[in-house]
Coordinates of C-alpha atoms in Angstrom, one line a residue:
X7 CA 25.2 -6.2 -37.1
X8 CA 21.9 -6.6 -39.0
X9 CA 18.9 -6.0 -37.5
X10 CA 15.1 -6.9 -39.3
X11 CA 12.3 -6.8 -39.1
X12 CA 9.0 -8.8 -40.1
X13 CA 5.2 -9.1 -39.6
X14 CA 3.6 -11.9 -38.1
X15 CA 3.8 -13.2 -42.1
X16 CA 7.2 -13.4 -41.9
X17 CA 7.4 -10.3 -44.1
X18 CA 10.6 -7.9 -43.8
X19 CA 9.6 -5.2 -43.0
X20 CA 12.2 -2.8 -41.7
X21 CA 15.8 -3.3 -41.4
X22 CA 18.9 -1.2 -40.0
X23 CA 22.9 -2.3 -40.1
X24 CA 25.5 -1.1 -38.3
X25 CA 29.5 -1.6 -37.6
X26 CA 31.5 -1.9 -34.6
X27 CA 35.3 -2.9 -33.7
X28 CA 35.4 -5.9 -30.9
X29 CA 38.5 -7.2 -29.9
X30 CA 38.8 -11.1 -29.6
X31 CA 36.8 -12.4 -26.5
X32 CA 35.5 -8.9 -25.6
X33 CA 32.0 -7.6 -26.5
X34 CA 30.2 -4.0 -27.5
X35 CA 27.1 -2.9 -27.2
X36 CA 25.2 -1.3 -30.1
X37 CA 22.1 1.0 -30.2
X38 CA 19.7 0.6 -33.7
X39 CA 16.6 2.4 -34.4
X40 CA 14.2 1.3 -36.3
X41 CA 10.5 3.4 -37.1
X42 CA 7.8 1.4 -37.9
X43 CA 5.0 3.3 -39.5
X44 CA 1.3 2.8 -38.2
X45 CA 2.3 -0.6 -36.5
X46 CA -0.8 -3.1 -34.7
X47 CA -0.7 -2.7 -31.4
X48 CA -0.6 -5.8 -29.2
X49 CA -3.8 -6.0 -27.1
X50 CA -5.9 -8.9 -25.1
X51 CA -8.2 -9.2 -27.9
X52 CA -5.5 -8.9 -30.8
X53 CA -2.3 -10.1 -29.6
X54 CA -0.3 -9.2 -32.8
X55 CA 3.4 -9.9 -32.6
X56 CA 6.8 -9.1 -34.8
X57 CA 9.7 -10.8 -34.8
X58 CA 13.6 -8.8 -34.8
X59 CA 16.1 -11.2 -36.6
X60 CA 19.4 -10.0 -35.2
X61 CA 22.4 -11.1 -37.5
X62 CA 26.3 -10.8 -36.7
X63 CA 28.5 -10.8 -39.4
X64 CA 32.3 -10.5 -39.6
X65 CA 33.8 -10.0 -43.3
X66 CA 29.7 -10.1 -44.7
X67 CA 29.8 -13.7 -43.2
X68 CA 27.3 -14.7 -41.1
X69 CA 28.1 -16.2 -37.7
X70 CA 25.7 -15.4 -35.1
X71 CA 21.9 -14.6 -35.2
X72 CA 18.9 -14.9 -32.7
X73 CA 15.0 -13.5 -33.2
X74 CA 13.3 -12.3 -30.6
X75 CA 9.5 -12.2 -30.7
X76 CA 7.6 -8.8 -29.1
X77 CA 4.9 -7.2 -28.9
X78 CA 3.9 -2.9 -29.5
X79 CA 1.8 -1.7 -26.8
X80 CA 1.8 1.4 -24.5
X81 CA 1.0 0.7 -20.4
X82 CA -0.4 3.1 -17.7
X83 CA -1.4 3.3 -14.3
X84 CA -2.7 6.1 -12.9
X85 CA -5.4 7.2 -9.8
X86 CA -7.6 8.3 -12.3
X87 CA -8.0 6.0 -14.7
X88 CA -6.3 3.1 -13.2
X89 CA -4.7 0.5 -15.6
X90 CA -4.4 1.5 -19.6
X91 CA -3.5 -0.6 -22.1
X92 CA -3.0 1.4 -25.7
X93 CA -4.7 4.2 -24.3
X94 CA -8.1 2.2 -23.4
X95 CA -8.6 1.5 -19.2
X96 CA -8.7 -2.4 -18.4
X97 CA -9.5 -3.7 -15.2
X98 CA -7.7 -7.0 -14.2
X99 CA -9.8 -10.2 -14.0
X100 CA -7.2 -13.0 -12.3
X101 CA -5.4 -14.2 -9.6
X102 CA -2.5 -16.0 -8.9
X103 CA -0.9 -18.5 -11.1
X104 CA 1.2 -21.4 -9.3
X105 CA 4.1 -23.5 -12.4
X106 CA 2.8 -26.8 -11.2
X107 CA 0.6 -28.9 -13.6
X108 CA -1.5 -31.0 -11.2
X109 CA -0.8 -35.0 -11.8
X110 CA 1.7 -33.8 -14.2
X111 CA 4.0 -32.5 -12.0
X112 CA 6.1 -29.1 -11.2
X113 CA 8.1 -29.3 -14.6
X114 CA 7.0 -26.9 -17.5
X115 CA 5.6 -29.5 -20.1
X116 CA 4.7 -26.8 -23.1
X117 CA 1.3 -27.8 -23.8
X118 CA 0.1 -27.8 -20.4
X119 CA 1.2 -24.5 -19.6
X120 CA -0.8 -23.2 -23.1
X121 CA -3.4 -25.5 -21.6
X122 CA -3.6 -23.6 -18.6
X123 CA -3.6 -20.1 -20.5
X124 CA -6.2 -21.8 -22.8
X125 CA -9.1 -22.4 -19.6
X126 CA -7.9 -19.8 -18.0
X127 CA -8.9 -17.1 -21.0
X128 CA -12.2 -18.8 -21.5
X129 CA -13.2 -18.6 -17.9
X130 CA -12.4 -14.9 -18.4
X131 CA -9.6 -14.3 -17.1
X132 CA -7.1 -11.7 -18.8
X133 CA -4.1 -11.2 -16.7
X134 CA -2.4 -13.9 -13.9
X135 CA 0.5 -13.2 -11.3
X136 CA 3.0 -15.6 -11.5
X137 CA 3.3 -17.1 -8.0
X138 CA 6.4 -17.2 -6.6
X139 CA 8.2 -17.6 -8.9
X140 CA 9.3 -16.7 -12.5
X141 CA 7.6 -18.3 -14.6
X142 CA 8.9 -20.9 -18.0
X143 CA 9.9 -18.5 -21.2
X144 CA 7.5 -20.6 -22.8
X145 CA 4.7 -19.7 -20.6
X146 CA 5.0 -15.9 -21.1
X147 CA 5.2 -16.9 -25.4
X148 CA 1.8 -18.6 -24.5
X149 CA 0.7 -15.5 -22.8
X150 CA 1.9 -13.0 -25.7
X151 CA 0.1 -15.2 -27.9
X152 CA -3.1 -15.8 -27.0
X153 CA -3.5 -11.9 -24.9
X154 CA -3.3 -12.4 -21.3
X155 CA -1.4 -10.1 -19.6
X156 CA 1.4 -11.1 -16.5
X157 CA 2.6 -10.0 -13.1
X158 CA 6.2 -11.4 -12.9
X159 CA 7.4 -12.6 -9.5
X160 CA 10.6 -12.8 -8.7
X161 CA 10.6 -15.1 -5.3
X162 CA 8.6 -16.2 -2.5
X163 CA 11.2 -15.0 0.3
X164 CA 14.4 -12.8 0.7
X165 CA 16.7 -13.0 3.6
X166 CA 14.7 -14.7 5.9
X167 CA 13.5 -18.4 5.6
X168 CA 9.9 -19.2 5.7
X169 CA 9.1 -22.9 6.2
X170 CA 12.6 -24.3 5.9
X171 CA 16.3 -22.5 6.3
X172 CA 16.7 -24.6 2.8
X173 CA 14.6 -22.2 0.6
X174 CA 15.8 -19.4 -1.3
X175 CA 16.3 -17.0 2.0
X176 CA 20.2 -19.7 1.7
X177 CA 21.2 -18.2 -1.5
X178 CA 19.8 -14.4 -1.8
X179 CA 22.5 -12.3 -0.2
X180 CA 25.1 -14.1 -2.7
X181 CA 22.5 -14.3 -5.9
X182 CA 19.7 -11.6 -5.7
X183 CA 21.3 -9.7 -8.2
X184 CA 22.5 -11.9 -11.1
X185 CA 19.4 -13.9 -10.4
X186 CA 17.3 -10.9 -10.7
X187 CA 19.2 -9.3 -13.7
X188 CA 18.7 -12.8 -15.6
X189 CA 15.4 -12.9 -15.1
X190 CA 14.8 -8.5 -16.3
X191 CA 17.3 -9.5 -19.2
X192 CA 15.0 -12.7 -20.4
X193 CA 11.3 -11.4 -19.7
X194 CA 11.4 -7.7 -20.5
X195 CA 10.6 -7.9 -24.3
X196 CA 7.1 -9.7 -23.7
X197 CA 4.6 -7.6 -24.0
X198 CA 1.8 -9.2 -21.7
X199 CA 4.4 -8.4 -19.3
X200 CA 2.8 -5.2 -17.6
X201 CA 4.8 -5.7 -14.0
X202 CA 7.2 -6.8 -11.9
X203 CA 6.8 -8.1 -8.5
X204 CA 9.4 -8.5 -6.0
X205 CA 8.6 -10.8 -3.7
X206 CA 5.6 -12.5 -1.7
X207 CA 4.6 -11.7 1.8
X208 CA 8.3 -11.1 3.2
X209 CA 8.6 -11.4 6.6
X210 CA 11.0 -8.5 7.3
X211 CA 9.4 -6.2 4.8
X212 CA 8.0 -4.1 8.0
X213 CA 11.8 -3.6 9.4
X214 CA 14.4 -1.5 8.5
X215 CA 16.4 -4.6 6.8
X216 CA 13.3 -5.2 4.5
X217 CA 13.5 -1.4 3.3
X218 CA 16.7 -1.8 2.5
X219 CA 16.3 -5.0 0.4
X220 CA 13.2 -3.5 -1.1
X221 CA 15.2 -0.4 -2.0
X222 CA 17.8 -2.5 -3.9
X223 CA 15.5 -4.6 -5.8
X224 CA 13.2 -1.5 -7.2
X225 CA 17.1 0.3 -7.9
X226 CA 18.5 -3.3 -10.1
X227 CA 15.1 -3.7 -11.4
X228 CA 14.5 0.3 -12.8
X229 CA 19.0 -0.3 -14.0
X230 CA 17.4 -2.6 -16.7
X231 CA 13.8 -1.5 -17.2
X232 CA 11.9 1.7 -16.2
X233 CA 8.7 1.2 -18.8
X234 CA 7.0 -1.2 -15.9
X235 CA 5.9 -0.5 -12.2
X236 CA 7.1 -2.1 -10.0
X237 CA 5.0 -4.1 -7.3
X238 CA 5.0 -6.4 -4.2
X239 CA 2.4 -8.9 -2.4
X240 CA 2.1 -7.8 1.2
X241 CA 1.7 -10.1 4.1
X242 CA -1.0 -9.8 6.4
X243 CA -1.2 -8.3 9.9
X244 CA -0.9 -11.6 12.1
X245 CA 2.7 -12.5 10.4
X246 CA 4.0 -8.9 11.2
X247 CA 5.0 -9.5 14.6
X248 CA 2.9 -6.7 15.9
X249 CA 3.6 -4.0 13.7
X250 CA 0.9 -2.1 11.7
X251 CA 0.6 -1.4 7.9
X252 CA 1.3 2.5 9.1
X253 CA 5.0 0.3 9.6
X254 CA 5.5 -0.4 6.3
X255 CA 5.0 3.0 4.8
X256 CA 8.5 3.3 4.3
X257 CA 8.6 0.4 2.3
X258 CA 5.6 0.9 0.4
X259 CA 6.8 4.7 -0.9
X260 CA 9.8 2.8 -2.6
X261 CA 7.4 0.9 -4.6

């Protein structure tokens, strides 16, 4: 396994090997280090991004290879100082971000999504949630790009249907988890990627079944990434069915 480097020139600019034995129609998993020296950070205002060329060989043939595009940044939230990005506190100017593209339509046509980006960071925005939904790969490339950092969603409702017993509330109990793990697996290398949500005002996030989903989402989403916080939109009072925010302490302390 080759691993390089390179610059946003397309200049090599580190580059570590490696060997391991896999047995036909099995796989391995391999851990490669490689220092960069005084690297640009990714930021809002300079977005710089490398590339890492992975290369599989078998008998110095080449048979396999993908590049994966990232970003070098460091993240922080604290009471203090609130949100850090590279050591310099940022405070979020955005709001929610729905996939659809007006007359277009709900299908993720590239340019409009870098459209959107585009108006969006002129208007002076720097940071959207994706509402409710993941959003296209090529909208969080857009959003490495051009500096605008993102709030992941995962979905809009968990066990318990919403407007009809045909959303998503059909299929969680059966594909939470793989759906979930795809999505960690796919988004976590994007640096404008600063959090993950996991879900939007849940109707049973104030009962005892709602802590337990919640606790198993934070759990499968800390299993594949524990560099990011992880949040949650919460529903208002009037959808609660009586109970108070003092409720959903429980659920907010996993969180």
């Amino acid at each position: 396994l080759k691993v390089q480097l390179m610059n946003s020139t397309g200049k090599v600019i580190g580059m570590t090997t490696g060997n391991s034995a896999v047995a036909h129609e099995q796989s391995a998993d391999m851990k490669q280090t490689i220092t960069l020296e005084n690297p640009s950070l990714w930021s809002i205002e300079e977005p710089t991004l490398y590339d890492a060329l992975v290369t599989v060989l078998i008998n110095n043939k080449e048979v396999d290879k993908v590049k994966t595009t990232f970003g070098i940044r460091s993240i922080k939230f604290d009471t203090a100082t609130g949100f850090t990005l590279n050591g310099k506190t940022i405070k979020l100017k955005g709001g929610c971000f729905h996939h659809d593209n007006g007359p277009l339509g709900a299908a993720a046509i590239d340019r409009a999504e870098e459209r959107k980006i585009e108006i969006l960071k002129k208007a002076g925005f720097n940071a959207i949630r994706c509402s409710h939904n993941p959003p296209s790969p090529y909208l969080l490339d857009v959003c490495d790009r051009l500096g605008m950092l993102v709030i992941d969603e995962f979905t809009d409702m968990w066990e318990k249907p919403k407007v009809s017993p045909d959303d998503y509330s059909k299929y969680f109990r059966a594909n939470w988890k793989s759906d979930l793990s795809s999505i960690l697996l796919r988004d976590r290398n994007h640096p404008s990627v600063i959090m993950w949500s996991i879900g939007n005002e849940i109707p049973e996030a104030a009962d005892t079944s709602g802590f337990r989903i919640a606790r198993n989402l934070v759990n499968e989403v800390k299993k594949y990434d524990r560099t990011r916080p992880v949040t949650e939109a919460l529903v208002d009072q009037s959808t609660m069915g009586g109970k108070t925010w003092e409720d959903k302490a429980p659920h907010l302390a996993m969180l």
